[in-house]
Amino acid sequence: MHLTSDEEKMLAGEHGPVLERSFRLLVRLGEIYGADKMIPIGSVQVAGVSYKSIGDIGLEFLEDYASQGAKVKVLTFLNPAGMDLENWSALGFPKEFAEKQLKIIDAFRSMGIIISATCTPYLAGNLPRFGEHIAWSESSAVSFANSVIGARTNREGGPSALAAAICGVSANYGLHQNEARKPNIKIEIDEKLDLRSGSDFGALGYYVGKQVKNKIPFFSGIKTEAATTSTLKALGAAMAASGAVALYHIRDITPEANNMPVEGLETLHVEPEAIEETYAKLTTGEVPDIVIVGCPHSSLLEVEKIANALAGKSLKRPFWVCTSRVIKHTADDMGFTGIIEKAGGMVVADTCMVVAPIEDMGYRITGVNSGKAANYLPGFCKQDVVFARLEDLISKCI
Amino acid sequence: MKGRIISPGVAEGEAIVSHEPIGFYGGVDVKTGKVIDCGHELEGQTITDKILIFPCGKGSTVGSYVIYGLKKNGVAPLAIVNEETETIVATGVILAGIPCVDKIDLQKLDIRSGQRIKVDADNGIVTRLD
């Protein structure tokens, strides 16, 4: 791999131990994956933020970096934390957990990272342009950036994204290059399959991700009017959770799709039954203790729709709407939060049901409308799951 | 069989084989090394001190920290063999110093859990011993 003289100096430790260690990881990844050089990146999104996910080992790793004076060189956003960073006490998060979580946040803040605490940076102030090279790590954000925006990022691990932020570059391999962005399996959506909601797209994503694993699917048959920012983020999130899909294309909808060669590719046909079967397969409980929506984090439009659906109703169970703090501030100003709270729900910022320690907060059965959350909750949060459409979840709570 | 060096080192031990992808975040318990992914073919089994063989990674990018954490907690596998190591697993094994080789055709390798295998990740060579 070609390195500039400045990069050679970085590798030799002339810019200090943090840059050396970070750059060494990037060079090693570049060598493995056949990169020809390093490329400047426009922004970074770092995953591995929740204390529940990374534990004391991650905390030590980050404090070690921070104490050595690590600073990021490009706009760097943070993935969700394990709790609402302001309102954790009222929501019932354990104090010991909160103390560790706040230490992790302090370490990130001292490195110059924006405490955005969201898996939807593109809705919260970090929007790359088409074709821009970035180093993002949260799997649904990676999928959205690559597929819907047409920016270019590999699926970075938390530490490799942090290293890219500190060095301001990423190795030029994989999805940064044209060749690796071509689809290698076709997904034909049956014309009788009427995908309406985010949860329908989440079910589709779960089903397809299981089958295609780490391939690049090319969808046809998804109706233009059904493909919105909300539904596409749900689709990509579920495919990245049940499989390792970092990029997908949809005919006539995503920006690179119609220039992609698809002749002769293996084809998977998705029948309407596959979606209902996925809802049934992912549902392991009957009556939820708590309903949590916003995986990936709710957009402002989604918060507004939930507020409209809950207006004047009285919820009998806890009902969380997870979103970023940026969106929550606007939802507060617009009165959406007030409507949701009046019905008995909460707008929860900075976190979500997957990375929050809900199993330690007394919850056993969680209702979700996210294929990604339904995928993770049984293993990681020891939850039974009710995976259903939003309107069905609401009706189970009133 | 010769593959690609992901992370150097040499290890020899008992194989544990998954035909499905493995997602380490939410899939493997960082304190015990036990597979906790519901419905996974290795669910309930422990990967500690074994040679872990699986086609590719899946799921969350936090998996890198989990692999690093498994090593710090002393419950990591001795080595990893993949068909295709994606960046999440690669970052994890490099940070943790776990030997790892990929580009190995697992059908041709034809190994079952419990058989012995040697991974020479300094040279990218995987050898079935049983």
Coordinates of C-alpha atoms in Angstrom, one line a residue:
Chain A
M1 CA 0.0 0.0 0.0
H2 CA 1.3 3.4 -0.9
L3 CA 1.7 5.7 2.1
T4 CA 2.5 9.4 2.0
S5 CA 5.6 10.6 3.8
D6 CA 3.4 12.1 6.5
E7 CA 1.6 8.8 6.9
E8 CA 5.0 7.0 7.1
K9 CA 5.9 9.3 10.0
M10 CA 2.6 8.6 11.7
L11 CA 3.3 4.8 11.4
A12 CA 6.8 5.4 12.8
G13 CA 5.4 7.1 15.9
E14 CA 6.6 10.6 15.1
H15 CA 3.1 12.0 15.8
G16 CA 2.7 10.3 19.1
P17 CA 1.6 6.9 20.4
V18 CA -2.2 7.4 19.8
L19 CA -1.8 8.2 16.2
E20 CA 0.7 5.4 15.7
R21 CA -1.6 2.8 17.3
S22 CA -4.7 4.1 15.4
F23 CA -2.9 4.3 12.1
R24 CA -1.4 0.8 12.5
L25 CA -4.9 -0.7 12.8
L26 CA -6.0 1.1 9.6
V27 CA -2.8 0.0 7.7
R28 CA -3.3 -3.6 8.8
L29 CA -6.9 -3.6 7.6
G30 CA -5.8 -1.9 4.4
E31 CA -3.2 -4.6 3.8
I32 CA -5.6 -7.4 4.5
Y33 CA -8.3 -6.1 2.1
G34 CA -5.9 -5.0 -0.6
A35 CA -6.1 -1.2 -0.3
D36 CA -3.8 0.8 -2.6
K37 CA -3.7 3.9 -0.4
M38 CA -5.4 5.8 2.4
I39 CA -8.3 8.2 1.5
P40 CA -9.5 11.3 3.3
I41 CA -12.9 10.9 4.9
G42 CA -15.7 13.4 5.4
S43 CA -17.1 12.2 8.7
V44 CA -17.1 9.3 11.2
Q45 CA -19.8 7.7 13.2
V46 CA -18.5 5.6 16.2
A47 CA -20.4 2.7 17.6
G48 CA -19.7 0.9 20.8
V49 CA -21.0 3.5 23.2
S50 CA -23.4 1.7 25.6
Y51 CA -21.8 0.5 28.8
K52 CA -24.0 -2.5 28.4
S53 CA -22.3 -3.3 25.0
I54 CA -18.7 -2.5 25.7
G55 CA -18.5 -3.0 29.5
D56 CA -15.4 -2.2 31.6
I57 CA -13.2 -3.4 28.9
G58 CA -14.5 -0.8 26.4
L59 CA -14.4 1.9 29.1
E60 CA -10.8 1.2 29.9
F61 CA -9.9 1.1 26.2
L62 CA -11.5 4.5 25.6
E63 CA -10.2 6.1 28.8
D64 CA -6.7 4.9 27.8
Y65 CA -7.1 6.6 24.4
A66 CA -8.5 9.8 25.9
S67 CA -5.8 10.0 28.6
Q68 CA -3.2 9.9 25.9
G69 CA -4.7 13.0 24.3
A70 CA -6.5 11.4 21.4
K71 CA -8.4 14.0 19.3
V72 CA -10.6 13.5 16.2
K73 CA -9.7 15.2 13.0
V74 CA -13.1 15.1 11.3
L75 CA -16.8 15.5 12.2
T76 CA -17.4 12.5 14.4
F77 CA -20.8 11.5 15.7
L78 CA -21.6 9.0 18.4
N79 CA -23.9 6.0 18.4
P80 CA -26.7 5.6 21.1
A81 CA -25.7 5.3 24.7
G82 CA -27.2 2.8 27.2
M83 CA -29.5 5.4 28.7
D84 CA -31.1 8.8 28.3
L85 CA -28.1 10.9 29.2
E86 CA -30.3 13.6 31.0
N87 CA -33.4 11.8 32.1
W88 CA -31.9 8.4 33.2
S89 CA -33.0 8.6 36.8
A90 CA -36.7 9.3 36.1
L91 CA -36.7 6.5 33.6
G92 CA -35.4 4.0 36.2
F93 CA -31.9 3.4 34.9
P94 CA -29.7 1.9 37.7
K95 CA -27.3 4.4 39.2
E96 CA -24.1 2.2 38.9
F97 CA -24.9 1.8 35.2
A98 CA -25.3 5.5 34.8
E99 CA -22.0 6.4 36.4
K100 CA -20.1 4.0 34.1
Q101 CA -22.1 5.3 31.1
L102 CA -21.3 8.9 31.9
K103 CA -17.5 8.0 32.1
I104 CA -17.7 6.6 28.6
I105 CA -19.4 9.7 27.4
D106 CA -16.7 11.9 29.1
A107 CA -14.0 9.9 27.3
F108 CA -15.6 10.5 23.9
R109 CA -16.3 14.1 24.6
S110 CA -12.7 14.8 25.6
M111 CA -11.6 13.4 22.2
G112 CA -13.7 16.1 20.4
I113 CA -16.6 13.7 19.4
I114 CA -20.1 15.2 19.2
I115 CA -22.3 13.5 21.8
S116 CA -25.1 12.9 19.2
A117 CA -25.9 9.5 20.7
T118 CA -27.9 8.4 17.7
C119 CA -28.0 5.6 15.1
T120 CA -29.5 8.1 12.6
P121 CA -26.7 10.7 12.3
Y122 CA -28.1 11.6 8.9
L123 CA -31.3 12.9 10.6
A124 CA -29.4 14.7 13.3
G125 CA -26.8 16.9 11.6
N126 CA -24.3 14.6 9.9
L127 CA -25.4 14.2 6.3
P128 CA -22.8 13.0 3.8
R129 CA -23.1 13.8 0.1
F130 CA -23.5 11.3 -2.7
G131 CA -20.1 9.6 -3.3
E132 CA -18.4 11.0 -0.2
H133 CA -16.0 8.7 1.6
I134 CA -16.9 8.3 5.3
A135 CA -16.1 5.8 8.1
W136 CA -19.3 4.9 9.9
S137 CA -19.9 2.0 12.2
E138 CA -23.4 1.5 13.4
S139 CA -24.7 -1.2 11.0
S140 CA -28.1 0.5 10.1
A141 CA -26.4 3.9 9.6
V142 CA -23.8 2.2 7.4
S143 CA -26.6 0.7 5.3
F144 CA -28.5 3.9 5.0
A145 CA -25.5 6.0 4.1
N146 CA -24.3 3.5 1.4
S147 CA -27.6 2.6 0.0
V148 CA -30.0 5.5 0.3
I149 CA -27.5 8.4 0.2
G150 CA -24.9 6.8 -2.0
A151 CA -22.0 7.8 0.4
R152 CA -19.2 5.2 0.7
T153 CA -18.3 3.3 3.9
N154 CA -17.3 -0.1 5.0
R155 CA -18.9 -1.6 8.1
E156 CA -16.4 -0.2 10.5
G157 CA -15.9 -1.8 13.9
G158 CA -16.1 0.7 16.9
P159 CA -12.3 0.8 17.3
S160 CA -11.6 1.1 13.5
A161 CA -14.0 4.0 13.2
L162 CA -12.4 5.7 16.2
A163 CA -9.0 5.1 14.6
A164 CA -10.3 6.6 11.3
A165 CA -11.6 9.7 13.2
I166 CA -8.2 10.2 14.9
C167 CA -6.3 9.8 11.7
G168 CA -8.8 11.5 9.4
V169 CA -8.4 8.8 6.8
S170 CA -9.6 5.3 5.9
A171 CA -8.0 2.6 3.8
N172 CA -9.3 2.5 0.2
Y173 CA -10.9 -0.9 -0.1
G174 CA -14.2 -2.6 -0.2
L175 CA -17.3 -0.4 -0.5
H176 CA -15.1 2.7 -1.1
Q177 CA -14.4 1.2 -4.6
N178 CA -16.9 0.9 -7.5
E179 CA -16.3 -2.8 -8.1
A180 CA -17.4 -3.8 -4.6
R181 CA -20.7 -1.9 -4.8
K182 CA -22.2 -4.1 -7.5
P183 CA -25.2 -6.3 -6.5
N184 CA -24.7 -10.1 -6.4
I185 CA -28.2 -11.3 -5.7
K186 CA -31.6 -10.1 -7.0
I187 CA -34.6 -9.9 -4.7
E188 CA -38.0 -9.8 -6.5
I189 CA -40.9 -8.6 -4.4
D190 CA -44.1 -10.3 -5.4
E191 CA -46.5 -7.8 -6.9
K192 CA -49.2 -9.0 -4.4
L193 CA -46.9 -8.0 -1.5
D194 CA -48.2 -4.7 -0.3
L195 CA -45.5 -3.2 2.0
R196 CA -47.1 -0.4 4.0
S197 CA -45.2 0.4 7.2
G198 CA -41.8 0.5 8.7
S199 CA -42.5 -2.8 10.4
D200 CA -43.4 -4.4 7.1
F201 CA -40.1 -3.3 5.7
G202 CA -38.4 -4.5 8.9
A203 CA -39.9 -7.9 8.4
L204 CA -38.8 -8.0 4.8
G205 CA -35.3 -6.9 5.9
Y206 CA -35.1 -9.6 8.5
Y207 CA -36.2 -12.3 6.0
V208 CA -33.9 -11.2 3.2
G209 CA -30.9 -10.6 5.6
K210 CA -31.1 -14.2 6.8
Q211 CA -31.0 -15.5 3.3
V212 CA -28.4 -13.2 1.7
K213 CA -26.0 -12.9 4.7
N214 CA -23.3 -10.5 3.6
K215 CA -24.3 -10.1 -0.1
I216 CA -25.4 -6.9 -1.9
P217 CA -29.1 -7.4 -2.7
F218 CA -30.8 -5.7 -5.6
F219 CA -34.5 -5.2 -5.0
S220 CA -37.2 -4.9 -7.6
G221 CA -40.9 -4.5 -7.1
I222 CA -40.8 -2.1 -4.2
K223 CA -43.3 0.7 -4.9
T224 CA -41.9 4.2 -5.1
E225 CA -44.5 5.7 -2.7
A226 CA -43.8 3.0 -0.1
A227 CA -40.1 3.8 0.0
T228 CA -39.6 6.6 2.4
T229 CA -36.7 7.6 4.7
S230 CA -38.5 5.8 7.5
T231 CA -39.2 2.6 5.7
L232 CA -35.8 2.4 4.1
K233 CA -34.0 2.9 7.4
A234 CA -36.1 0.0 8.8
L235 CA -35.3 -2.2 5.9
G236 CA -31.6 -1.6 6.0
A237 CA -31.4 -2.0 9.8
A238 CA -33.1 -5.4 9.8
M239 CA -30.9 -6.7 6.9
A240 CA -27.8 -5.6 8.8
A241 CA -28.9 -7.3 11.9
S242 CA -30.1 -10.7 10.6
G243 CA -27.3 -10.7 8.0
A244 CA -24.3 -8.4 7.4
V245 CA -25.8 -6.3 4.5
A246 CA -23.9 -3.0 4.3
L247 CA -25.3 -1.9 0.9
Y248 CA -28.5 -2.6 -1.0
H249 CA -30.0 -1.2 -4.2
I250 CA -33.6 -0.7 -5.1
R251 CA -34.6 -0.3 -8.7
D252 CA -35.8 3.3 -9.5
I253 CA -35.3 4.3 -5.8
T254 CA -31.7 4.2 -4.5
P255 CA -29.2 6.5 -6.4
E256 CA -26.8 3.9 -7.8
A257 CA -29.4 1.1 -8.6
N258 CA -30.3 1.9 -12.2
N259 CA -26.6 1.9 -13.3
M260 CA -25.9 -1.5 -11.8
P261 CA -25.6 -4.7 -13.9
V262 CA -28.1 -7.4 -12.7
E263 CA -28.2 -9.8 -15.6
G264 CA -27.7 -13.4 -14.7
L265 CA -27.8 -12.9 -10.9
E266 CA -29.2 -15.6 -8.6
T267 CA -32.8 -14.5 -7.8
L268 CA -34.8 -14.7 -4.5
H269 CA -38.5 -14.3 -4.9
V270 CA -40.3 -12.9 -1.8
E271 CA -44.0 -14.0 -1.5
P272 CA -46.5 -12.1 0.7
E273 CA -46.6 -15.1 3.1
A274 CA -42.9 -14.5 3.9
I275 CA -43.7 -11.2 5.7
E276 CA -46.6 -12.6 7.8
E277 CA -44.4 -15.7 8.7
T278 CA -41.6 -13.3 9.8
Y279 CA -44.0 -11.4 12.1
A280 CA -45.1 -14.7 13.6
K281 CA -41.6 -16.2 13.8
L282 CA -40.2 -13.1 15.6
T283 CA -43.1 -13.0 18.1
T284 CA -42.3 -15.1 21.1
G285 CA -44.6 -13.3 23.7
E286 CA -48.2 -12.4 23.9
V287 CA -48.8 -9.3 26.0
P288 CA -45.9 -6.8 26.3
D289 CA -44.7 -5.4 29.6
I290 CA -43.4 -2.4 27.7
V291 CA -43.6 -1.1 24.1
I292 CA -40.5 0.5 22.6
V293 CA -40.4 2.1 19.2
G294 CA -37.6 4.0 17.5
C295 CA -35.2 1.3 16.3
P296 CA -33.5 2.9 14.3
H297 CA -34.1 6.2 16.1
S298 CA -37.5 7.8 15.1
S299 CA -37.5 10.7 12.7
L300 CA -39.4 13.9 13.5
L301 CA -42.2 12.7 11.2
E302 CA -42.4 9.4 13.0
V303 CA -42.6 11.1 16.4
E304 CA -45.4 13.3 15.0
K305 CA -47.3 10.3 13.7
I306 CA -47.0 8.5 17.0
A307 CA -48.2 11.7 18.8
N308 CA -51.2 11.9 16.5
A309 CA -52.0 8.2 17.1
L310 CA -51.7 8.6 20.9
A311 CA -53.6 11.9 21.2
G312 CA -56.4 11.6 23.8
K313 CA -55.6 8.0 24.6
S314 CA -54.5 6.5 27.9
L315 CA -51.8 3.9 27.8
K316 CA -51.8 1.1 30.4
R317 CA -48.2 0.1 29.9
P318 CA -44.9 1.9 29.5
F319 CA -44.5 3.1 26.0
W320 CA -41.1 4.6 24.9
V321 CA -40.4 6.5 21.7
C322 CA -36.7 6.4 21.2
T323 CA -35.0 9.2 19.2
S324 CA -32.0 11.4 19.1
R325 CA -31.7 14.4 21.4
V326 CA -31.7 16.8 18.4
I327 CA -35.1 15.4 17.3
K328 CA -36.4 15.3 20.8
H329 CA -35.8 19.0 21.3
T330 CA -37.9 19.8 18.2
A331 CA -40.5 17.3 19.3
D332 CA -40.6 19.1 22.7
D333 CA -41.0 22.5 20.9
M334 CA -43.7 21.2 18.6
G335 CA -45.7 19.8 21.5
F336 CA -45.4 16.2 20.2
T337 CA -43.6 15.1 23.4
G338 CA -46.3 16.7 25.5
I339 CA -49.1 14.7 23.7
I340 CA -47.1 11.4 24.1
E341 CA -46.5 12.1 27.8
K342 CA -50.1 13.0 28.4
A343 CA -51.1 9.6 27.0
G344 CA -48.7 8.0 29.4
G345 CA -45.7 7.4 27.1
M346 CA -42.2 8.8 27.1
V347 CA -39.9 10.3 24.4
V348 CA -36.6 8.8 25.3
A349 CA -33.4 10.4 23.9
D350 CA -29.8 9.1 23.4
T351 CA -30.6 5.3 23.7
C352 CA -32.8 2.5 22.5
M353 CA -34.2 -0.9 23.6
V354 CA -31.3 -2.9 22.3
V355 CA -28.5 -1.0 24.1
A356 CA -30.4 -0.1 27.3
P357 CA -30.3 -2.6 30.2
I358 CA -34.1 -3.2 30.0
E359 CA -33.7 -6.8 31.3
D360 CA -32.4 -5.2 34.6
M361 CA -35.3 -2.8 34.8
G362 CA -37.9 -5.5 35.3
Y363 CA -39.1 -6.0 31.7
R364 CA -39.6 -9.5 30.3
I365 CA -41.7 -9.0 27.2
T366 CA -41.1 -6.1 24.9
G367 CA -43.4 -4.9 22.0
V368 CA -41.5 -3.6 19.0
N369 CA -42.2 -2.5 15.4
S370 CA -38.6 -3.0 14.4
G371 CA -37.2 -6.1 12.7
K372 CA -33.8 -5.2 14.0
A373 CA -34.9 -4.9 17.6
A374 CA -36.9 -8.2 17.3
N375 CA -33.7 -9.8 16.1
Y376 CA -31.6 -8.6 19.0
L377 CA -33.9 -8.5 22.0
P378 CA -34.1 -12.2 22.8
G379 CA -30.3 -12.8 22.8
F380 CA -29.1 -9.5 24.1
C381 CA -31.9 -8.4 26.5
K382 CA -33.3 -11.7 27.4
Q383 CA -36.7 -10.5 26.3
D384 CA -39.7 -12.3 24.7
V385 CA -40.8 -10.2 21.8
V386 CA -44.1 -9.0 20.3
F387 CA -43.2 -7.9 16.8
A388 CA -46.1 -6.1 15.3
R389 CA -47.3 -3.0 13.4
L390 CA -47.4 0.2 15.3
E391 CA -51.2 0.4 15.4
D392 CA -51.4 -3.1 16.8
L393 CA -48.8 -2.3 19.5
I394 CA -50.8 0.8 20.5
S395 CA -54.0 -1.2 20.7
K396 CA -52.3 -3.7 23.0
C397 CA -51.6 -0.8 25.4
I398 CA -55.0 0.8 25.7
Chain B
M1 CA -5.0 -25.5 3.2
K2 CA -3.7 -22.0 2.5
G3 CA -5.7 -18.9 3.2
R4 CA -5.2 -15.2 3.9
I5 CA -3.5 -13.9 7.1
I6 CA -5.9 -11.7 9.0
S7 CA -4.1 -11.7 12.4
P8 CA -0.8 -13.6 13.0
G9 CA -0.1 -16.3 15.6
V10 CA -0.1 -20.0 15.9
A11 CA -2.7 -22.2 17.7
E12 CA -3.6 -25.8 17.9
G13 CA -6.8 -27.3 19.5
E14 CA -10.3 -28.6 19.3
A15 CA -12.5 -27.2 16.5
I16 CA -15.9 -25.8 17.1
V17 CA -17.7 -25.4 13.8
S18 CA -20.7 -23.2 12.9
H19 CA -22.2 -23.4 9.4
E20 CA -24.1 -20.2 10.1
P21 CA -22.6 -16.7 10.4
I22 CA -21.8 -15.5 13.9
G23 CA -22.6 -12.1 15.3
F24 CA -20.5 -11.5 18.4
Y25 CA -22.5 -8.6 19.8
G26 CA -25.6 -10.1 21.4
G27 CA -24.4 -13.5 20.1
V28 CA -21.6 -14.4 22.4
D29 CA -21.4 -13.6 26.1
V30 CA -18.3 -11.6 26.8
K31 CA -17.9 -12.9 30.3
T32 CA -18.3 -16.6 29.6
G33 CA -17.6 -17.2 25.9
K34 CA -20.9 -18.9 25.6
V35 CA -23.0 -18.5 22.4
I36 CA -26.3 -16.8 23.4
D37 CA -27.8 -16.1 20.0
C38 CA -31.3 -17.6 20.2
G39 CA -31.8 -20.4 17.7
H40 CA -28.2 -20.4 16.6
E41 CA -26.7 -23.9 15.9
L42 CA -24.0 -23.2 18.6
E43 CA -26.4 -21.8 21.2
G44 CA -25.4 -22.8 24.7
Q45 CA -21.9 -24.0 23.6
T46 CA -18.7 -22.3 24.7
I47 CA -16.0 -21.1 22.2
T48 CA -13.3 -20.6 24.9
D49 CA -9.9 -22.1 24.1
K50 CA -11.2 -23.7 20.9
I51 CA -10.5 -23.1 17.3
L52 CA -13.7 -21.3 16.1
I53 CA -14.7 -22.0 12.5
F54 CA -17.5 -20.1 10.8
P55 CA -18.2 -18.8 7.3
C56 CA -18.5 -15.0 8.1
G57 CA -19.5 -12.5 10.7
K58 CA -22.9 -10.9 10.9
G59 CA -24.7 -8.2 12.8
S60 CA -23.6 -5.3 14.9
T61 CA -20.3 -3.6 14.5
V62 CA -19.8 -3.6 18.3
G63 CA -18.7 -7.2 17.7
S64 CA -15.1 -5.9 17.5
Y65 CA -15.2 -4.9 21.2
V66 CA -16.8 -8.2 22.2
I67 CA -13.9 -10.1 20.6
Y68 CA -11.4 -7.8 22.3
G69 CA -13.3 -8.3 25.6
L70 CA -13.4 -12.1 25.3
K71 CA -9.6 -12.1 25.1
K72 CA -9.2 -9.6 28.0
N73 CA -11.6 -11.8 30.1
G74 CA -9.6 -14.9 29.2
V75 CA -12.5 -16.7 27.5
A76 CA -11.6 -16.1 23.8
P77 CA -11.2 -18.8 21.2
L78 CA -7.6 -19.9 20.5
A79 CA -7.9 -19.0 16.8
I80 CA -10.6 -18.2 14.2
V81 CA -11.0 -19.6 10.7
N82 CA -13.4 -18.1 8.2
E83 CA -14.4 -18.2 4.6
E84 CA -14.6 -14.4 4.6
T85 CA -13.5 -12.3 7.6
E86 CA -15.3 -9.0 7.4
T87 CA -13.9 -5.8 9.1
I88 CA -15.8 -6.3 12.4
V89 CA -14.1 -9.6 13.1
A90 CA -10.8 -8.5 11.6
T91 CA -10.6 -5.4 13.9
G92 CA -11.5 -7.5 16.9
V93 CA -8.9 -10.2 16.3
I94 CA -6.2 -7.7 15.4
L95 CA -6.8 -5.7 18.7
A96 CA -7.1 -8.9 20.7
G97 CA -4.2 -10.6 19.1
I98 CA -6.2 -13.7 18.2
P99 CA -4.7 -15.7 15.3
C100 CA -7.1 -15.6 12.3
V101 CA -7.0 -17.0 8.8
D102 CA -9.7 -16.6 6.1
K103 CA -10.3 -17.5 2.4
I104 CA -10.6 -21.2 3.5
D105 CA -13.2 -23.3 1.8
L106 CA -15.0 -24.8 4.8
Q107 CA -16.6 -27.6 2.7
K108 CA -13.2 -28.7 1.5
L109 CA -11.8 -28.4 5.0
D110 CA -14.5 -30.8 6.0
I111 CA -14.1 -30.6 9.7
R112 CA -16.5 -31.3 12.5
S113 CA -16.7 -29.9 16.1
G114 CA -14.5 -31.9 18.4
Q115 CA -11.8 -32.7 15.7
R116 CA -8.3 -31.3 16.2
I117 CA -7.0 -28.5 13.9
K118 CA -3.8 -26.4 13.7
V119 CA -3.9 -22.7 12.6
D120 CA -0.6 -21.2 11.5
A121 CA -1.7 -17.7 11.0
D122 CA 1.9 -16.5 10.5
N123 CA 1.8 -18.3 7.2
G124 CA -2.0 -18.5 6.6
I125 CA -2.0 -22.3 6.8
V126 CA -4.8 -24.4 8.3
T127 CA -4.3 -28.1 8.9
R128 CA -6.8 -30.7 10.0
L129 CA -5.1 -33.1 12.4
D130 CA -7.7 -35.8 12.9

